[in-house]
Coordinates of C-alpha atoms in Angstrom, one line a residue:
M1 CA -0.3 -0.1 0.1
S2 CA 1.5 3.6 -1.1
V3 CA 0.3 5.3 1.7
Q4 CA 2.7 3.4 4.1
A5 CA 6.0 5.5 2.1
H6 CA 4.8 8.8 2.9
P7 CA 5.8 10.3 6.2
S8 CA 2.9 13.0 5.7
T9 CA 0.1 12.9 8.3
I10 CA -2.4 14.5 5.7
F11 CA -4.8 12.4 3.9
R12 CA -8.5 13.3 3.0
S13 CA -11.7 12.0 1.4
F14 CA -12.4 12.5 -1.9
R15 CA -15.0 12.3 -4.3
V16 CA -14.8 10.4 -7.6
L17 CA -17.3 10.6 -10.8
L18 CA -16.6 7.9 -13.1
P19 CA -17.5 8.1 -17.0
S20 CA -20.9 6.6 -16.5
G21 CA -22.0 9.1 -14.0
V22 CA -21.8 6.7 -11.0
A23 CA -19.6 8.1 -7.8
Y24 CA -17.6 6.8 -4.9
W25 CA -15.5 8.4 -2.4
T26 CA -11.9 7.8 -2.1
V27 CA -8.7 8.8 -0.1
L28 CA -5.6 11.2 -1.6
D29 CA -2.5 11.9 0.6
F30 CA -0.9 15.1 1.0
E31 CA 0.5 14.6 -2.9
L32 CA -3.1 14.1 -3.8
R33 CA -2.3 10.7 -4.9
V34 CA -4.5 7.8 -4.4
A35 CA -4.1 5.8 -1.5
E36 CA -4.2 2.3 -3.3
G37 CA -5.0 -0.1 -0.9
A38 CA -7.8 2.1 0.9
D39 CA -9.2 2.6 -3.1
E40 CA -9.8 -0.6 -3.7
F41 CA -11.7 -1.2 0.1
L42 CA -13.6 1.7 -1.1
R43 CA -14.3 0.7 -4.6
H44 CA -15.7 -2.7 -3.4
K45 CA -17.8 -1.7 -1.1
R46 CA -19.4 0.8 -3.8
F47 CA -19.3 -1.4 -6.8
G48 CA -18.7 -5.0 -4.8
K49 CA -21.4 -4.4 -2.0
D50 CA -23.9 -2.3 -4.1
S51 CA -23.1 0.3 -1.0
A52 CA -24.7 3.7 -1.2
E53 CA -21.9 6.8 -2.0
S54 CA -22.7 8.1 1.2
T55 CA -21.7 4.9 2.6
T56 CA -18.4 5.3 0.7
E57 CA -18.0 8.6 1.9
A58 CA -18.4 7.4 5.6
Y59 CA -15.9 4.8 5.2
A60 CA -13.3 6.9 3.3
G61 CA -13.4 9.8 6.2
A62 CA -12.9 7.3 9.0
I63 CA -10.1 5.6 6.8
A64 CA -8.1 9.0 6.4
L65 CA -8.5 9.6 10.1
Y66 CA -6.7 6.0 10.6
L67 CA -4.0 6.6 8.3
R68 CA -3.4 10.3 9.4
W69 CA -3.3 8.6 13.1
C70 CA -0.9 6.2 11.7
G71 CA 1.5 8.5 10.4
E72 CA 1.3 10.7 13.2
S73 CA 2.2 8.2 15.8
G74 CA 4.6 6.7 13.2
R75 CA 3.5 3.4 13.2
G76 CA 2.4 1.3 9.4
W77 CA -1.1 1.1 8.9
T78 CA -0.9 -2.7 9.5
T79 CA 1.0 -2.2 12.8
G80 CA -1.8 0.2 14.0
A81 CA -4.3 -2.7 14.7
R82 CA -2.0 -3.5 17.4
H83 CA -2.6 -0.1 19.1
L84 CA -6.5 0.4 18.2
G85 CA -6.8 1.3 22.0
M86 CA -4.3 4.3 21.3
F87 CA -6.3 5.2 17.9
M88 CA -9.4 5.4 20.0
V89 CA -8.1 8.0 22.4
W90 CA -6.6 10.1 19.6
L91 CA -10.1 10.1 17.8
R92 CA -11.5 11.6 21.4
H93 CA -8.9 14.3 21.6
A94 CA -7.1 14.7 18.4
P95 CA -8.1 18.3 16.4
R96 CA -10.3 17.5 13.6
R97 CA -7.9 19.1 11.0
P98 CA -4.1 17.6 11.0
S99 CA -1.9 20.4 12.3
P100 CA 2.2 20.3 12.6
T101 CA 2.2 20.9 16.3
P102 CA -1.2 19.1 17.2
V103 CA -2.4 20.8 20.9
F104 CA -4.2 17.7 23.3
T105 CA -6.9 19.2 25.8
G106 CA -6.5 18.3 29.2
T107 CA -8.6 16.4 31.6
G108 CA -12.0 18.3 31.7
A109 CA -12.0 19.7 28.4
K110 CA -15.0 18.8 26.0
Q111 CA -13.8 16.1 23.5
V112 CA -13.8 16.4 19.7
R113 CA -15.7 13.1 19.1
G114 CA -18.5 11.3 20.8
P115 CA -18.4 7.4 22.0
R116 CA -21.0 7.4 18.9
R117 CA -18.8 9.1 16.3
V118 CA -15.8 6.8 17.4
N119 CA -17.5 3.7 17.5
A120 CA -18.6 4.2 13.8
V121 CA -15.2 5.3 12.7
L122 CA -13.6 1.8 14.4
A123 CA -16.2 0.0 12.4
A124 CA -15.2 1.2 8.9
V125 CA -11.5 0.8 10.2
R126 CA -12.3 -2.2 10.8
E127 CA -13.8 -3.3 7.6
F128 CA -10.6 -2.1 6.0
L129 CA -8.4 -3.8 7.7
K130 CA -10.6 -7.3 7.5
Y131 CA -10.5 -6.6 3.2
T132 CA -6.9 -6.2 3.1
V133 CA -6.1 -9.0 5.1
G134 CA -8.4 -11.2 2.6
T135 CA -6.8 -9.9 -0.3
G136 CA -3.7 -10.3 1.4
A137 CA -2.5 -6.9 1.7
A138 CA -2.4 -7.5 5.4
P139 CA -1.0 -10.4 7.5
A140 CA -3.6 -12.7 8.9
W141 CA -3.0 -12.1 12.7
V142 CA -4.4 -8.3 12.2
I143 CA -8.0 -10.2 12.4
D144 CA -6.8 -11.4 16.1
Q145 CA -6.6 -7.8 16.8
L146 CA -10.0 -6.6 15.8
Y147 CA -11.5 -9.7 17.5
E148 CA -12.2 -12.0 20.2
I149 CA -14.1 -14.8 21.3
G150 CA -17.3 -14.3 23.3
D151 CA -19.7 -16.6 24.8
S152 CA -23.2 -16.8 23.8
R153 CA -24.5 -17.3 27.2
D154 CA -24.9 -13.1 27.1
L155 CA -27.1 -13.5 23.9
P156 CA -30.7 -13.3 24.0
A157 CA -31.6 -17.7 23.9
E158 CA -33.4 -16.8 20.1
V159 CA -29.9 -16.7 18.9
R160 CA -27.6 -19.1 20.8
G161 CA -26.5 -22.6 19.8
E162 CA -28.9 -25.5 19.5
Y163 CA -31.0 -26.6 22.6
G164 CA -29.8 -23.5 24.1
M165 CA -25.8 -24.8 24.3
P166 CA -23.1 -22.0 24.8
R167 CA -21.5 -21.7 21.7
G168 CA -18.4 -19.2 20.9
Y169 CA -18.8 -15.9 18.4
L170 CA -16.8 -13.2 17.3
K171 CA -16.9 -9.7 19.1
V172 CA -15.1 -6.7 18.7
R173 CA -12.3 -5.9 21.0
H174 CA -12.6 -1.9 20.9
R175 CA -15.7 -0.3 21.5
L176 CA -16.8 2.5 23.9
H177 CA -20.0 3.2 25.7
E178 CA -22.5 4.7 24.1
P179 CA -25.3 6.9 25.8
D180 CA -28.9 5.7 25.6
D181 CA -30.7 8.6 23.9
P182 CA -32.9 7.1 21.1
I183 CA -33.8 10.1 18.7
D184 CA -37.1 11.5 19.7
R185 CA -39.8 11.3 17.7
A186 CA -41.5 14.6 16.1
S187 CA -44.9 15.0 17.7
D188 CA -48.2 15.2 16.5
E189 CA -48.2 18.9 17.2
E190 CA -45.1 19.7 15.8
I191 CA -45.9 18.3 12.5
V192 CA -49.2 20.1 12.4
A193 CA -46.9 23.7 13.1
L194 CA -44.7 22.7 10.7
V195 CA -47.6 22.0 7.9
R196 CA -48.8 25.5 8.9
A197 CA -45.8 27.3 8.5
C198 CA -45.3 26.0 5.1
R199 CA -45.7 28.5 2.3
S200 CA -46.0 26.1 -0.9
A201 CA -47.6 23.0 -1.7
R202 CA -44.2 21.1 -2.1
D203 CA -43.2 22.3 1.1
R204 CA -46.3 20.7 2.6
L205 CA -46.2 18.0 0.5
I206 CA -42.4 16.9 1.4
V207 CA -43.4 17.1 5.4
L208 CA -46.3 14.7 5.1
L209 CA -44.3 12.1 3.2
M210 CA -42.2 11.9 5.9
A211 CA -44.7 12.0 9.2
R212 CA -47.7 10.1 7.2
A213 CA -45.5 8.0 5.2
G214 CA -42.4 7.5 7.0
I215 CA -40.3 8.1 4.2
R216 CA -36.6 8.4 4.4
R217 CA -34.4 11.8 3.7
G218 CA -32.9 10.1 0.7
E219 CA -35.9 8.3 -0.7
L220 CA -37.9 11.4 -0.7
V221 CA -35.9 13.2 -3.1
G222 CA -35.3 10.1 -4.7
L223 CA -38.9 9.7 -5.9
R224 CA -39.8 9.7 -9.4
R225 CA -43.1 11.0 -10.9
A226 CA -43.8 7.2 -12.1
D227 CA -43.1 5.5 -8.5
L228 CA -46.7 7.4 -7.5
H229 CA -49.9 5.1 -8.2
F230 CA -52.1 7.4 -6.8
V231 CA -55.3 5.3 -8.0
L232 CA -57.6 2.6 -7.1
D233 CA -56.6 -0.1 -8.9
A234 CA -52.7 -0.3 -10.4
R235 CA -52.8 -3.7 -12.5
P236 CA -53.4 -1.3 -15.8
L237 CA -50.0 -0.2 -14.8
G238 CA -48.7 -3.5 -14.7
C239 CA -48.4 -3.0 -10.6
P240 CA -50.5 -5.4 -8.7
V241 CA -50.5 -4.0 -5.2
L242 CA -54.6 -2.2 -4.7
G243 CA -55.0 1.5 -3.5
S244 CA -53.1 4.9 -3.6
H245 CA -49.3 4.0 -2.6
L246 CA -45.7 4.4 -3.6
H247 CA -43.0 2.5 -4.6
V248 CA -39.5 3.2 -3.1
I249 CA -37.1 2.0 -5.3
R250 CA -33.3 2.1 -4.9
R251 CA -31.3 3.8 -8.1
D252 CA -28.5 5.9 -8.6
N253 CA -29.9 9.2 -9.2
I254 CA -28.0 12.7 -10.3
N255 CA -28.7 14.3 -7.1
R256 CA -26.9 11.7 -4.9
A257 CA -30.4 10.3 -3.4
W258 CA -30.2 7.0 -2.2
A259 CA -32.8 4.5 -1.0
K260 CA -30.9 2.4 1.9
S261 CA -32.9 -1.0 1.6
R262 CA -31.8 -3.0 -1.6
N263 CA -35.3 -4.2 -1.3
S264 CA -38.2 -2.0 -3.1
R265 CA -41.3 -1.6 -1.2
A266 CA -44.5 -0.2 -1.7
V267 CA -45.9 2.3 1.1
P268 CA -49.9 3.1 1.1
V269 CA -50.9 6.7 1.3
D270 CA -53.8 7.9 2.8
A271 CA -56.3 11.1 1.5
L272 CA -54.3 13.9 3.4
L273 CA -51.5 12.7 0.9
L274 CA -53.6 12.2 -2.0
Q275 CA -54.5 15.9 -1.6
A276 CA -51.2 17.4 -0.7
H277 CA -49.9 15.8 -4.1
D278 CA -52.8 17.2 -6.3
Q279 CA -52.1 20.7 -4.5
Y280 CA -48.0 20.3 -5.3
V281 CA -48.9 18.7 -8.7
I282 CA -51.2 22.3 -9.7
E283 CA -48.2 24.5 -8.2
R284 CA -45.7 22.7 -10.4
A285 CA -47.4 22.9 -13.7
A286 CA -47.2 26.8 -13.3
V287 CA -43.2 26.6 -13.5
P288 CA -42.4 25.5 -17.4
A289 CA -38.8 24.1 -16.5
A290 CA -40.3 22.0 -14.1
V291 CA -42.4 19.9 -16.1
D292 CA -40.0 17.7 -18.0
S293 CA -38.5 16.4 -15.1
D294 CA -39.3 12.7 -13.8
F295 CA -38.2 13.1 -10.4
L296 CA -40.9 14.3 -7.9
L297 CA -39.6 16.8 -5.9
V298 CA -37.8 19.6 -7.9
N299 CA -36.4 23.2 -7.4
L300 CA -39.7 25.9 -7.9
F301 CA -38.6 28.8 -6.0
R302 CA -34.7 28.7 -6.0
G303 CA -31.5 27.6 -7.5
R304 CA -31.6 26.0 -10.8
I305 CA -35.3 25.4 -11.7
G306 CA -36.8 22.0 -11.9
A307 CA -33.4 20.4 -10.9
P308 CA -34.1 17.7 -8.4
M309 CA -33.9 18.9 -5.0
R310 CA -31.0 17.3 -3.0
P311 CA -31.1 15.4 0.4
G312 CA -29.6 18.3 2.3
A313 CA -32.2 20.6 1.3
I314 CA -34.8 18.8 2.9
N315 CA -32.8 19.9 6.4
E316 CA -32.8 23.2 5.0
L317 CA -36.0 23.3 4.7
L318 CA -37.2 21.7 8.4
A319 CA -34.8 24.2 9.8
S320 CA -36.6 26.8 8.5
L321 CA -39.7 25.5 9.1
S322 CA -39.2 25.0 12.5
R323 CA -37.8 28.8 13.0
R324 CA -41.3 29.9 11.1
A325 CA -43.4 27.4 13.3
D326 CA -42.0 29.3 16.5
L327 CA -41.1 25.5 18.1
Q328 CA -38.9 24.9 20.5
R329 CA -36.5 22.9 18.9
R330 CA -35.3 22.4 15.3
I331 CA -36.9 19.1 13.4
R332 CA -34.8 16.7 11.3
P333 CA -36.2 14.8 8.6
H334 CA -35.4 11.4 10.7
Q335 CA -37.7 12.5 13.6
G336 CA -40.8 12.6 11.3
R337 CA -39.9 8.9 10.5
H338 CA -39.9 8.4 14.1
G339 CA -43.0 10.0 14.8
F340 CA -44.8 8.0 11.8
A341 CA -43.6 4.6 13.4
D342 CA -45.0 5.4 16.6
N343 CA -48.2 6.4 15.7
V344 CA -48.6 3.3 13.6
M345 CA -48.2 1.1 16.9
A346 CA -50.3 3.7 18.9
A347 CA -52.9 2.7 16.1
G348 CA -52.8 -0.8 16.7
G349 CA -50.3 -2.0 14.2
Q350 CA -47.8 -4.6 14.5
L351 CA -43.8 -5.1 14.3
D352 CA -43.8 -6.6 11.5
E353 CA -46.4 -4.5 9.6
L354 CA -44.0 -1.7 10.8
A355 CA -40.9 -3.4 9.6
E356 CA -42.6 -3.7 5.6
L357 CA -43.7 0.0 5.4
L358 CA -39.9 1.7 7.2
G359 CA -38.3 -1.1 4.5
H360 CA -36.5 -3.1 7.5
T361 CA -35.5 -7.0 6.8
S362 CA -35.8 -7.9 10.0
P363 CA -38.7 -6.3 12.6
M364 CA -35.8 -6.5 14.9
S365 CA -34.5 -3.4 13.0
S366 CA -38.0 -1.3 13.5
Q367 CA -37.4 -1.7 17.3
P368 CA -35.4 1.6 17.8
Y369 CA -38.5 3.3 16.0
L370 CA -40.6 3.0 18.8
H371 CA -41.2 5.8 21.5
P372 CA -44.2 4.9 23.5
S373 CA -45.1 8.3 25.2
H374 CA -46.0 8.5 29.2
Q375 CA -49.8 8.2 28.2
R376 CA -49.2 5.7 25.8
L377 CA -48.0 3.4 28.8
R378 CA -50.6 4.6 31.6
D379 CA -52.9 3.3 29.6
A380 CA -51.2 0.0 29.1
V381 CA -51.4 0.2 32.9
E382 CA -54.6 0.7 32.8
R383 CA -56.4 -1.3 30.4
V384 CA -54.8 -4.5 32.9
P385 CA -58.1 -5.6 34.9
S386 CA -58.0 -5.1 38.8
P387 CA -58.1 -8.3 40.4
R388 CA -61.2 -8.9 42.6
L389 CA -60.8 -10.7 46.1
P390 CA -62.8 -13.7 46.9
R391 CA -65.6 -12.5 49.6
H392 CA -66.9 -14.7 52.4
G393 CA -65.3 -17.7 50.6
D394 CA -67.1 -17.4 47.2

């Protein structure tokens, strides 16, 4: 791997756009040369594993940090695997940008990176090192530095060995404890306030698609008009799904939108979403530059008119709506999805139904999206009938 010969500690992630229009992220050294082993791994993730471009962006940033640490500490990138504990300390305190004289703050100072960010970087570095071992670029002992043998007795009974007997499994050696602070849902009152703060039919449709259909940000701006089957019977269109619905399909998009799940799914929509969509169609038809685009959500008021909205624009819109609605906090896209999931379960939905609506392969993946309110918990307790004590021996 070429990065081993360079003493400089400057590495950075870089976006590569191929002639086909597909992009991925790689790592460059201080002379803007590609870090070959990292580049090979990132190309494998993007094209061999069909990962999202955003995934390679996150991985490239993590690998750049690892190579920078190896350079600053005078370690080779393979021997660095023996000292990942020190890498964790460095991640928590090292400045974000390389410096010829790095300064490490003392006890009590605010850490640069929290446990969740450190664990994400470690996960990417482990995948990188595992890949290099598989290709022969790194020795086999590197794997022993990444994992240790665990005992399944600490695991739930459903995933233990046959007849509940303990069995060994690999678990990561290096991981920080993450605080238990799940993402809060957007309340119904906050969603109503956001809708009222909207100044266009397009913005109302965006808010409702997240809050009433649970669509992710990347899925939202990747929707095409052909994905919407807002009819009672879509069989003439070649679709067997009955009732009004939309399809979430994974595809490469020019606005870098990406559906996280590899499996397409059909999401039913209600009358409120149908009405919001009809109003948006009328609004969009008045903008000639937006007529020919197949993307559902396009720029109507600023930027390149008619171009598909980018994922970051959804965050900017919600931040602006939160201020305009005078909310106490800024609502983020995923909070609308969490609110949708919680409302489905509160209305009597089952976990397998929620997993299908959210695009999760396993119902267990939907567990973090459940945020029962204090009132729901109280209602659950009050639904339990009170025991009746026998009187006079009856």
